[in-house]
Coordinates of C-alpha atoms in Angstrom, one line a residue:
M1 CA -24.6 19.0 29.2
A2 CA -24.9 22.4 27.7
E3 CA -24.2 24.0 31.1
D4 CA -21.1 21.8 31.4
L5 CA -19.8 23.0 28.1
A6 CA -20.6 26.6 28.9
K7 CA -18.4 26.3 31.9
W8 CA -15.7 24.8 29.8
K9 CA -15.8 27.7 27.4
E10 CA -15.8 30.2 30.2
L11 CA -13.0 28.7 32.2
T12 CA -10.5 27.5 29.7
R13 CA -8.0 29.8 28.0
D14 CA -7.8 28.2 24.5
V15 CA -11.2 28.0 23.0
S16 CA -10.4 28.0 19.4
D17 CA -11.7 24.5 19.0
F18 CA -14.8 25.0 21.0
S19 CA -17.3 25.1 18.1
S20 CA -16.3 21.6 16.7
M21 CA -16.1 20.3 20.3
L22 CA -19.6 21.5 21.1
K23 CA -21.0 19.9 17.9
A24 CA -19.2 16.6 18.6
A25 CA -20.4 16.6 22.2
R26 CA -24.1 17.4 21.3
R27 CA -24.1 14.7 18.6
A28 CA -22.7 12.0 21.1
E29 CA -25.1 12.9 23.8
K30 CA -28.2 13.1 21.4
Q31 CA -27.4 9.9 19.6
G32 CA -26.0 7.9 22.5
E33 CA -23.0 7.3 20.5
G34 CA -19.5 6.1 21.6
D35 CA -18.2 4.4 24.6
V36 CA -20.1 4.8 27.9
P37 CA -17.4 4.6 30.5
R38 CA -18.4 4.7 34.2
I39 CA -16.1 7.1 36.0
A40 CA -16.1 8.0 39.7
V41 CA -14.4 11.3 40.8
L42 CA -13.5 11.6 44.5
G43 CA -11.7 14.6 45.9
T44 CA -10.8 16.4 49.1
N45 CA -11.4 19.8 47.6
S46 CA -14.4 20.9 45.5
I47 CA -14.7 18.9 42.4
Q48 CA -18.1 20.0 40.9
L49 CA -16.6 22.1 38.1
I50 CA -13.9 19.4 37.5
V51 CA -16.6 16.9 36.8
S52 CA -18.6 19.2 34.6
V53 CA -15.5 20.1 32.4
L54 CA -14.3 16.5 32.2
R55 CA -17.7 15.3 31.1
A56 CA -17.6 17.9 28.3
L57 CA -14.2 16.9 27.2
L58 CA -15.2 13.2 27.1
L59 CA -18.3 14.0 25.1
S60 CA -16.2 15.9 22.6
D61 CA -14.1 12.7 22.2
G62 CA -17.2 10.7 21.2
Q63 CA -17.6 9.1 24.7
N64 CA -20.9 9.3 26.6
P65 CA -19.7 9.0 30.2
R66 CA -21.6 8.2 33.4
I67 CA -19.8 10.1 36.2
Y68 CA -20.3 9.6 39.9
E69 CA -19.4 12.8 41.8
G70 CA -18.2 12.4 45.3
E71 CA -18.9 14.8 48.2
Y72 CA -16.6 17.6 49.2
D73 CA -13.9 16.0 51.4
G74 CA -15.5 12.7 50.7
I75 CA -12.7 10.4 49.8
R76 CA -12.6 8.6 53.1
M77 CA -16.5 8.5 53.4
D78 CA -16.9 6.8 50.0
V79 CA -13.8 4.5 50.1
L80 CA -14.1 3.2 53.7
D81 CA -17.9 2.7 53.6
S82 CA -18.4 -0.8 52.1
D83 CA -22.0 0.1 51.3
S84 CA -21.4 3.6 49.9
P85 CA -23.1 4.9 46.7
F86 CA -19.6 4.9 45.2
Y87 CA -19.2 1.1 45.3
R88 CA -22.9 0.7 44.2
F89 CA -22.1 2.8 41.2
A90 CA -19.3 0.2 40.3
P91 CA -17.1 2.4 38.1
D92 CA -14.6 1.3 35.5
Y93 CA -12.3 4.1 36.4
V94 CA -11.8 6.0 39.7
V95 CA -10.1 9.4 39.8
L96 CA -8.7 10.2 43.2
L97 CA -7.8 13.8 43.9
P98 CA -6.3 14.1 47.4
E99 CA -4.8 17.4 48.9
L100 CA -2.1 18.4 51.2
R101 CA -4.6 18.4 54.1
D102 CA -4.8 14.6 53.7
I103 CA -1.2 14.2 54.8
P104 CA -1.5 12.6 58.3
A105 CA 1.7 14.3 59.7
Y106 CA 4.9 16.1 58.8
P107 CA 8.4 15.6 60.2
E108 CA 9.4 17.7 63.2
L109 CA 12.4 20.0 62.8
F110 CA 15.7 18.1 62.9
S111 CA 14.0 14.8 62.4
S112 CA 16.5 12.1 61.5
E113 CA 16.7 10.8 57.9
E114 CA 15.3 7.4 59.1
E115 CA 12.4 9.0 60.8
T116 CA 11.5 11.2 57.8
E117 CA 11.7 8.2 55.5
R118 CA 9.5 6.2 57.8
M119 CA 6.8 9.0 57.9
A120 CA 7.0 9.5 54.1
R121 CA 6.3 5.7 53.6
E122 CA 3.4 6.0 56.0
S123 CA 2.0 9.0 54.1
A124 CA 2.4 7.3 50.7
G125 CA 1.0 4.1 52.3
Y126 CA -2.2 6.0 53.4
F127 CA -3.0 7.0 49.8
L128 CA -2.0 3.7 48.2
G129 CA -3.9 2.0 51.0
L130 CA -7.2 3.8 49.8
C131 CA -6.4 2.4 46.3
E132 CA -5.9 -1.1 47.7
R133 CA -9.3 -0.8 49.5
I134 CA -11.0 0.3 46.3
H135 CA -9.2 -2.6 44.5
E136 CA -10.5 -5.2 47.0
K137 CA -14.1 -4.0 46.4
L138 CA -13.8 -3.2 42.7
P139 CA -11.0 -5.3 41.3
A140 CA -11.6 -4.5 37.7
A141 CA -11.4 -0.7 38.2
Q142 CA -8.4 1.3 37.2
I143 CA -7.5 4.1 39.6
L144 CA -6.1 7.4 38.6
L145 CA -4.4 8.9 41.7
S146 CA -3.2 12.6 41.7
D147 CA 0.2 13.2 43.1
L148 CA 0.5 16.0 45.7
V149 CA 1.1 19.5 44.5
L150 CA 3.9 21.0 46.4
P151 CA 3.1 24.4 47.9
F152 CA 5.0 27.6 46.9
S153 CA 5.3 28.5 50.7
E154 CA 8.7 27.9 52.2
Q155 CA 8.7 28.0 56.0
L156 CA 12.4 27.4 56.2
G157 CA 13.3 29.8 53.2
N158 CA 16.1 28.6 51.2
L159 CA 16.8 25.9 53.7
E160 CA 13.8 24.0 52.3
A161 CA 16.1 22.6 49.6
N162 CA 18.9 21.9 52.2
C163 CA 17.1 20.0 54.9
G164 CA 15.6 16.5 54.4
F165 CA 13.0 17.1 57.1
S166 CA 11.6 20.2 55.3
R167 CA 8.0 20.0 54.0
T168 CA 9.2 20.5 50.4
A169 CA 11.7 17.7 50.6
Y170 CA 9.2 15.5 52.5
L171 CA 6.4 15.9 49.9
R172 CA 8.8 15.3 47.1
R173 CA 9.7 11.9 48.8
V174 CA 5.9 11.1 49.2
N175 CA 5.3 11.7 45.5
A176 CA 8.3 9.6 44.6
L177 CA 7.0 6.7 46.8
L178 CA 3.6 6.9 45.2
G179 CA 5.1 6.3 41.8
A180 CA 7.6 3.7 42.9
S181 CA 5.2 1.8 45.2
R182 CA 2.0 1.9 43.2
S183 CA 0.3 -1.4 41.9
G184 CA -0.6 -2.0 38.3
Y185 CA -4.1 -0.9 38.9
V186 CA -3.0 2.6 39.9
T187 CA -1.9 5.3 37.5
I188 CA -0.4 8.5 38.9
L189 CA -1.6 11.7 37.5
A190 CA 1.3 14.2 37.4
V191 CA -0.6 17.2 38.6
D192 CA 2.6 18.7 40.4
A193 CA 4.4 18.8 37.1
L194 CA 1.4 20.6 35.5
A195 CA 1.3 23.1 38.4
S196 CA 5.1 23.7 38.1
Y197 CA 4.8 24.3 34.3
V198 CA 2.2 27.1 34.7
G199 CA 3.9 28.4 37.9
K200 CA 2.9 27.7 41.5
K201 CA 2.1 31.5 42.0
N202 CA -0.4 31.2 39.2
W203 CA -1.7 27.7 40.0
F204 CA -2.8 28.4 43.6
D205 CA -5.7 30.9 44.1
E206 CA -6.0 31.4 47.9
T207 CA -9.1 33.6 47.6
A208 CA -10.9 30.9 45.5
Y209 CA -10.0 28.3 48.0
F210 CA -11.3 30.2 51.0
L211 CA -14.5 31.1 49.0
N212 CA -15.4 27.8 47.4
K213 CA -12.6 25.2 48.4
S214 CA -11.2 25.0 44.9
G215 CA -7.8 23.4 45.0
F216 CA -6.3 25.5 42.2
S217 CA -7.0 28.6 40.0
L218 CA -10.0 27.9 37.8
Q219 CA -8.0 29.4 34.9
Y220 CA -6.3 26.1 34.6
I221 CA -9.2 23.7 35.0
G222 CA -9.0 22.9 31.3
D223 CA -5.4 21.8 31.6
F224 CA -6.3 19.8 34.7
C225 CA -9.2 18.0 33.1
D226 CA -7.3 17.4 29.9
L227 CA -4.6 15.6 32.0
I228 CA -7.3 13.2 33.2
R229 CA -8.8 12.9 29.8
R230 CA -5.4 11.9 28.2
Q231 CA -5.0 9.2 30.7
L232 CA -8.5 7.9 30.1
R233 CA -8.0 8.0 26.4
A234 CA -4.8 6.0 26.7
L235 CA -6.6 3.4 28.9
S236 CA -9.1 3.0 26.0
G237 CA -6.3 2.3 23.5
K238 CA -6.3 5.7 21.8
V239 CA -2.6 6.4 21.6
R240 CA -0.2 7.9 19.0
K241 CA 3.1 6.2 18.3
C242 CA 4.6 7.8 15.2
L243 CA 6.1 11.3 14.8
V244 CA 6.2 12.4 11.1
L245 CA 8.7 15.2 10.5
D246 CA 9.3 17.7 7.7
L247 CA 13.0 18.6 7.0
D248 CA 13.7 22.1 5.7
N249 CA 13.4 24.6 8.5
T250 CA 12.0 21.9 10.7
L251 CA 14.9 19.6 11.4
W252 CA 17.5 22.2 10.1
G253 CA 17.7 25.9 9.0
G254 CA 17.4 26.5 5.3
T255 CA 16.6 24.4 2.3
V256 CA 18.9 21.5 1.5
G257 CA 18.0 21.5 -2.2
D258 CA 19.4 25.0 -2.5
L259 CA 22.2 25.1 0.1
G260 CA 23.4 21.4 -0.1
Y261 CA 24.0 19.3 3.0
E262 CA 27.0 21.5 4.0
G263 CA 25.0 24.7 3.8
I264 CA 22.1 24.0 6.1
N265 CA 22.1 25.6 9.5
L266 CA 23.0 23.2 12.3
D267 CA 25.9 25.3 13.4
P268 CA 26.3 24.8 17.3
N269 CA 27.9 28.2 17.5
D270 CA 24.8 29.9 15.9
A271 CA 21.6 30.5 18.0
V272 CA 19.3 29.3 15.2
G273 CA 21.5 26.3 14.5
E274 CA 21.6 25.4 18.2
A275 CA 17.9 25.6 18.4
F276 CA 17.5 23.0 15.6
L277 CA 20.1 20.7 17.3
A278 CA 18.2 20.9 20.6
F279 CA 15.0 19.9 18.7
Q280 CA 16.8 17.0 17.2
R281 CA 18.1 15.8 20.6
Y282 CA 14.6 15.9 22.0
I283 CA 13.4 13.8 19.0
L284 CA 16.1 11.3 19.6
L285 CA 14.9 11.0 23.2
L286 CA 11.4 10.2 21.9
K287 CA 12.8 7.6 19.6
K288 CA 14.7 6.0 22.4
R289 CA 11.5 5.6 24.4
G290 CA 9.8 3.9 21.4
V291 CA 8.3 6.6 19.3
I292 CA 8.5 5.7 15.6
L293 CA 10.2 8.4 13.5
A294 CA 9.2 9.1 9.9
V295 CA 10.0 11.8 7.3
C296 CA 7.6 13.5 5.0
S297 CA 9.4 16.2 2.9
K298 CA 9.1 17.9 -0.4
N299 CA 12.6 17.2 -1.6
E300 CA 14.8 15.2 -3.8
E301 CA 15.4 12.0 -1.8
D302 CA 19.2 11.7 -2.5
L303 CA 19.7 15.3 -1.4
A304 CA 17.6 14.9 1.8
R305 CA 19.5 11.7 2.7
E306 CA 22.9 13.4 2.3
A307 CA 22.0 15.8 5.1
F308 CA 21.6 12.8 7.5
E309 CA 24.6 10.9 6.1
K310 CA 27.2 13.7 5.5
N311 CA 26.4 16.7 7.7
Q312 CA 28.8 16.5 10.7
H313 CA 26.4 18.2 13.1
M314 CA 23.3 16.1 12.5
V315 CA 22.1 14.5 15.7
L316 CA 19.6 12.1 14.0
C317 CA 20.9 9.4 11.7
Y318 CA 19.3 8.0 8.7
D319 CA 18.9 4.7 10.5
D320 CA 16.8 6.4 13.2
I321 CA 14.1 7.0 10.6
S322 CA 11.7 4.1 10.1
C323 CA 10.1 5.5 7.0
F324 CA 11.7 8.1 4.8
V325 CA 9.5 9.7 2.2
A326 CA 11.0 12.6 0.2
N327 CA 9.3 13.5 -3.1
W328 CA 7.2 16.2 -4.7
N329 CA 3.8 14.7 -4.0
D330 CA 1.3 16.4 -1.7
K331 CA 1.9 15.6 2.0
A332 CA -1.6 14.2 2.6
S333 CA -0.9 11.5 0.0
N334 CA 2.6 10.9 1.5
L335 CA 1.1 10.5 5.0
R336 CA -1.2 7.8 3.7
L337 CA 1.9 6.2 2.1
I338 CA 3.7 6.3 5.4
S339 CA 0.7 4.8 7.2
E340 CA 0.7 1.9 4.6
K341 CA 4.4 1.3 4.7
L342 CA 4.5 1.1 8.6
N343 CA 1.2 -0.7 8.6
I344 CA -0.3 1.6 11.3
G345 CA -3.4 3.7 11.2
L346 CA -3.4 7.4 10.3
D347 CA -4.7 8.0 13.8
S348 CA -1.2 6.9 15.1
L349 CA 0.6 9.7 13.3
V350 CA 1.6 13.0 14.7
F351 CA 2.6 15.6 12.0
F352 CA 5.2 18.3 12.7
D353 CA 5.8 20.7 9.8
D354 CA 6.9 24.4 10.0
N355 CA 4.8 25.3 6.9
P356 CA 1.2 26.4 8.0
T357 CA -0.2 25.7 4.5
E358 CA 1.0 22.1 4.6
R359 CA -0.4 21.7 8.2
A360 CA -3.8 23.2 7.0
I361 CA -4.0 20.7 4.1
V362 CA -3.3 17.7 6.3
E363 CA -5.9 18.9 8.9
K364 CA -8.5 19.2 6.1
F365 CA -8.0 16.0 4.2
L366 CA -6.6 13.8 7.0
P367 CA -8.5 14.7 10.2
E368 CA -7.3 11.5 11.8
V369 CA -3.7 12.7 11.9
A370 CA -2.7 14.9 14.9
V371 CA -1.1 18.1 13.6
V372 CA 1.1 20.2 15.9
D373 CA 0.7 23.9 15.8
V374 CA 4.4 24.7 15.0
P375 CA 5.7 28.2 16.2
E376 CA 7.8 30.3 13.9
D377 CA 10.8 30.4 16.3
P378 CA 12.7 27.1 16.3
A379 CA 13.7 27.7 19.8
L380 CA 10.1 26.9 20.8
Y381 CA 9.9 23.7 18.8
V382 CA 10.7 21.4 21.8
R383 CA 8.1 23.2 23.9
A384 CA 5.5 23.0 21.2
L385 CA 5.8 19.2 20.7
D386 CA 6.3 18.4 24.3
R387 CA 3.2 20.4 25.4
F388 CA 1.2 18.8 22.6
H389 CA 1.3 15.7 24.8
A390 CA 0.9 13.4 21.7
F391 CA 2.7 10.5 23.2
D392 CA 1.0 10.1 26.6
W393 CA 1.2 6.3 27.1
L394 CA 0.2 4.5 30.3
Q395 CA 3.2 2.1 30.3
L396 CA 6.7 2.0 29.0
T397 CA 7.8 -1.5 28.3
K398 CA 10.9 -3.1 26.7
E399 CA 8.9 -3.7 23.6
D400 CA 8.3 0.1 23.4
I401 CA 12.0 0.6 23.5
S402 CA 12.7 -1.9 20.7
R403 CA 9.7 -0.8 18.6
S404 CA 11.6 2.0 16.7
K405 CA 14.5 -0.3 16.0
S406 CA 12.3 -3.1 14.6
Y407 CA 10.5 -0.7 12.3
A408 CA 13.9 0.8 11.1
D409 CA 15.1 -2.8 10.5
N410 CA 12.2 -3.3 8.1
R411 CA 14.4 -1.8 5.5
K412 CA 16.8 -4.7 5.9
R413 CA 13.9 -7.0 5.7
E414 CA 12.6 -5.4 2.5
E415 CA 16.1 -5.7 0.9
L416 CA 16.1 -9.4 1.9
L417 CA 12.7 -9.8 0.4
Q418 CA 13.7 -8.2 -2.9
S419 CA 16.7 -10.4 -3.2
L420 CA 14.5 -13.6 -3.1
D421 CA 11.9 -14.9 -5.6
D422 CA 9.8 -16.9 -3.0
Y423 CA 7.9 -15.4 -0.1
G424 CA 8.3 -18.7 1.9
E425 CA 12.0 -18.6 1.3
Y426 CA 12.0 -15.1 2.7
L427 CA 10.2 -16.2 5.9
R428 CA 12.8 -19.1 6.2
E429 CA 15.6 -16.7 5.8
L430 CA 14.2 -14.4 8.6
A431 CA 15.1 -17.4 11.0
M432 CA 12.1 -16.6 13.3
K433 CA 11.9 -18.0 16.8
A434 CA 8.8 -17.8 19.0
S435 CA 7.6 -18.8 22.5
F436 CA 4.0 -19.3 23.6
L437 CA 3.8 -18.8 27.5
P438 CA 1.2 -18.3 30.2
L439 CA 1.0 -14.6 31.2
S440 CA 3.4 -13.8 34.0
E441 CA 3.3 -10.9 36.5
N442 CA 6.4 -9.5 34.8
S443 CA 4.6 -9.3 31.5
R444 CA 1.3 -7.9 32.7
E445 CA 2.0 -4.3 31.7
R446 CA 2.8 -5.3 28.2
F447 CA -0.2 -7.6 28.0
S448 CA -2.4 -4.7 29.0
Q449 CA -0.7 -2.3 26.6
L450 CA -1.1 -4.6 23.6
I451 CA -4.8 -5.5 24.5
N452 CA -5.5 -1.8 24.6
K453 CA -3.5 -0.6 21.6
S454 CA -4.0 -3.2 19.0
N455 CA -6.7 -2.5 16.4
Q456 CA -5.9 -4.3 13.1
F457 CA -5.3 -7.8 14.3
N458 CA -8.0 -7.9 16.9
L459 CA -11.0 -10.2 16.7
R460 CA -13.4 -8.5 19.2
T461 CA -11.5 -5.2 20.2
R462 CA -12.4 -5.6 23.9
R463 CA -10.3 -3.4 26.1
Y464 CA -9.2 -4.4 29.5
S465 CA -7.4 -2.4 32.1
E466 CA -4.5 -3.8 34.0
A467 CA -6.7 -4.2 37.0
Q468 CA -9.2 -6.4 35.0
I469 CA -6.4 -8.4 33.6
G470 CA -5.2 -9.0 37.0
E471 CA -8.6 -10.2 38.1
M472 CA -8.7 -12.6 35.1
M473 CA -5.3 -14.1 36.1
E474 CA -6.9 -15.1 39.4
D475 CA -9.9 -16.7 37.8
P476 CA -9.4 -20.4 36.9
A477 CA -12.0 -20.1 34.1
F478 CA -9.5 -17.8 32.1
G479 CA -6.3 -18.6 30.5
L480 CA -4.1 -15.7 29.5
Y481 CA -1.1 -16.3 27.1
T482 CA 1.6 -14.3 25.4
V483 CA 3.6 -14.9 22.2
S484 CA 7.1 -13.5 21.8
L485 CA 9.1 -13.4 18.6
R486 CA 12.6 -12.6 17.3
D487 CA 14.2 -12.9 13.9
R488 CA 17.6 -12.3 12.5
F489 CA 17.3 -8.5 12.6
S490 CA 15.3 -7.8 15.8
D491 CA 13.9 -9.1 19.1
Y492 CA 10.3 -8.0 19.0
G493 CA 9.5 -9.1 22.6
I494 CA 5.8 -9.9 23.3
I495 CA 3.8 -9.4 20.1
A496 CA 0.5 -11.3 20.6
C497 CA -1.9 -11.8 23.5
I498 CA -4.7 -14.4 23.9
I499 CA -7.4 -14.6 26.4
L500 CA -9.3 -17.9 26.6
R501 CA -12.5 -18.6 28.7
S502 CA -13.5 -22.1 29.4
E503 CA -16.8 -23.6 30.3
G504 CA -16.6 -27.3 30.8
K505 CA -15.5 -28.9 27.6
S506 CA -16.0 -25.7 25.6
C507 CA -13.6 -22.8 25.3
F508 CA -14.1 -19.3 23.9
I509 CA -11.5 -17.0 22.4
D510 CA -12.3 -13.9 24.4
S511 CA -9.4 -11.9 22.9
W512 CA -6.7 -12.4 20.3
V513 CA -4.6 -9.5 19.4
M514 CA -1.3 -9.1 17.5
S515 CA 1.1 -6.3 16.9
C516 CA 1.0 -4.9 13.4
R517 CA 4.8 -5.3 13.2
V518 CA 4.6 -9.0 12.7
L519 CA 1.7 -9.3 10.3
K520 CA 2.0 -11.7 7.3
K521 CA 4.8 -13.6 9.0
G522 CA 2.8 -16.7 10.0
V523 CA 2.6 -15.9 13.6
E524 CA -1.1 -16.4 13.6
N525 CA -0.7 -20.0 12.3
Y526 CA 1.9 -20.6 15.0
T527 CA -0.3 -19.2 17.7
F528 CA -3.4 -21.1 16.6
Q529 CA -1.5 -24.4 16.6
K530 CA -0.3 -23.7 20.2
I531 CA -3.8 -22.9 21.3
L532 CA -5.2 -26.2 19.8
S533 CA -2.4 -28.2 21.5
L534 CA -3.0 -26.5 24.8
L535 CA -6.8 -27.2 24.6
K536 CA -6.3 -30.8 23.6
E537 CA -4.1 -31.3 26.8
Q538 CA -6.9 -29.8 28.8
G539 CA -9.5 -32.1 27.3
I540 CA -11.5 -29.3 25.6
S541 CA -13.6 -30.6 22.6
E542 CA -15.1 -27.4 21.2
L543 CA -13.5 -24.1 20.5
R544 CA -15.8 -21.0 19.9
A545 CA -14.8 -17.6 18.6
E546 CA -16.3 -14.4 17.5
Y547 CA -15.5 -11.6 15.0
L548 CA -16.8 -8.2 15.9
P549 CA -16.2 -5.6 13.0
T550 CA -14.7 -2.2 13.6
K551 CA -13.3 0.4 11.1
K552 CA -9.8 -1.0 11.7
N553 CA -10.0 -4.8 12.0
R554 CA -11.2 -5.8 8.5
M555 CA -8.0 -7.7 8.0
V556 CA -9.1 -10.5 10.4
E557 CA -12.6 -10.7 9.0
G558 CA -11.8 -14.0 7.3
L559 CA -9.3 -15.4 9.7
L560 CA -11.6 -17.8 11.5
P561 CA -13.0 -19.5 8.4
E562 CA -9.4 -19.8 7.1
L563 CA -8.5 -21.6 10.4
G564 CA -11.3 -24.1 9.9
F565 CA -14.1 -22.6 12.0
S566 CA -17.7 -23.0 10.9
L567 CA -20.2 -20.1 11.0
E568 CA -22.8 -20.5 13.7
G569 CA -24.7 -17.2 13.5
E570 CA -24.6 -13.5 12.8
D571 CA -25.9 -10.4 14.4
G572 CA -27.4 -7.4 12.6
E573 CA -24.2 -5.4 12.7
G574 CA -21.7 -7.7 10.9
G575 CA -20.7 -9.7 14.0
R576 CA -20.2 -13.4 13.4
R577 CA -20.0 -16.3 15.8
Y578 CA -17.9 -19.4 15.0
R579 CA -17.4 -22.9 16.3
L580 CA -14.6 -25.5 15.7
E581 CA -14.8 -29.1 16.8
L582 CA -11.3 -30.0 18.0
P583 CA -9.7 -33.0 16.5
G584 CA -9.2 -36.1 18.6
G585 CA -5.9 -37.1 16.9
E586 CA -2.8 -35.2 15.9
I587 CA -3.1 -31.4 15.7
P588 CA -2.5 -30.4 12.0
A589 CA 0.5 -28.2 11.6
G590 CA -0.2 -24.9 10.1
T591 CA 1.9 -23.3 7.4
Y592 CA 4.6 -21.1 9.1
Y593 CA 8.4 -20.9 9.3
I594 CA 8.9 -20.4 13.0
E595 CA 11.0 -22.4 15.3
E596 CA 10.2 -22.9 19.0
E597 CA 12.4 -20.7 21.2

């Protein structure tokens, strides 16, 4: 392990965090802490150093991975041999790293559009066919497939961009087909985008290739392995979902308390003002893809709000902000307040503040919060946030798109709550409607996302990849169900997922997770009654369940006893097993104010 870390230190450009990474990695390896994912890395080019650096990065994340390293040019050898060591290793995740040499054929000059398209589909089909073969043998494994890095060489010169049969156009089409035609158990690694960002003339190292068959310059091995690491992290449910923004000299130039809303610099005819506007437009795009926006500013709240409501150049609106905190308290305390108001963990927050002192305070007192290193030049704000890769999610669902709006609508819900004296009356006024349905293929991505992201309302915190969920959908012993909800303000979409496993007349709640957006609204009572009614129809007489404690799911510690379960046993680490004998008569109605959709 020390040798792996030494290679990481030698080969990566940014090693400012190496000391803390080294300590975390050694601690994880020595104590056997953290998750133990089984990862197979198969590649056409040399992958030895990739495996070493990836292992070091995962160790620094508190994971203690077991990694299968394929042979050089060994993808076909491992995948097509049913008895290969790769299949006997039985990985949870497979990282496939093909190369341009794997392309079966390229179009001839003046090939027709139809012929070029046919060949592109064959090439994409070759790579996806390898994935399908892996899925047949390892149905629970999630596959990370690298796209193809387009070469810098242009045999046709400028005509590469003008001829559909050119190698450049052809490879772009193959990459597009990989993304469009992939199955749910395949995630595309955007390596070509990474290579384009650093520059193809820097990415490719011909000398290194001819000497040791390295597919790219080892200068960028840290960036390459970090791309893989981020996807593995997302698969394990470790995702950020809220961007917390300072205001003065972050969203606009100047101090609104001194200059007033009309004096801050958002002038589209000024270079500095234009930079802040560009940053706001980028933030608005993040909001539209589902990132929650919050404000954490040392300001008078009414003056800060005026900038959003009265400055004619503002791109962001006050209603775009789900949680607006402007006061003179320290920002670490205010970030805790934002976490509480939004009912999300501190490890869901990303903090963007131009003041290095404020950033240092947050990093010291709230290490769970991701803090962006903000440059002095606002022209570079978009690049800094984009390259921070804080919001690398595996899927994008309609629930993600509506998430930010539903959080922003919480202000309206709070106003309704304040206008009423009784909480039950408040729930009735929300006019909630729900549906409890078997999991469909169309909802599988959202189901996988919720299973892997939910932490607070999560009885067992078991993570399942989309491939594993697909396998359970085919198994008659499992029942997978979703709950969707809407109220007078928002359509939440799918907000709860349940996995039931039956054994004869007994059933076990394998997983029950729910979005934190709908906590304390009676959804758990509605869901539980639907589960009981379902099991009664199936002739089930016993329901078993389990609570496994984590740092984040204490809120459901007492849920099962509240629902009538009896304690059966405990383990030495706080886990508890429960049993409920199902009633033979009418199912008792829980207390909730939800109508059937």
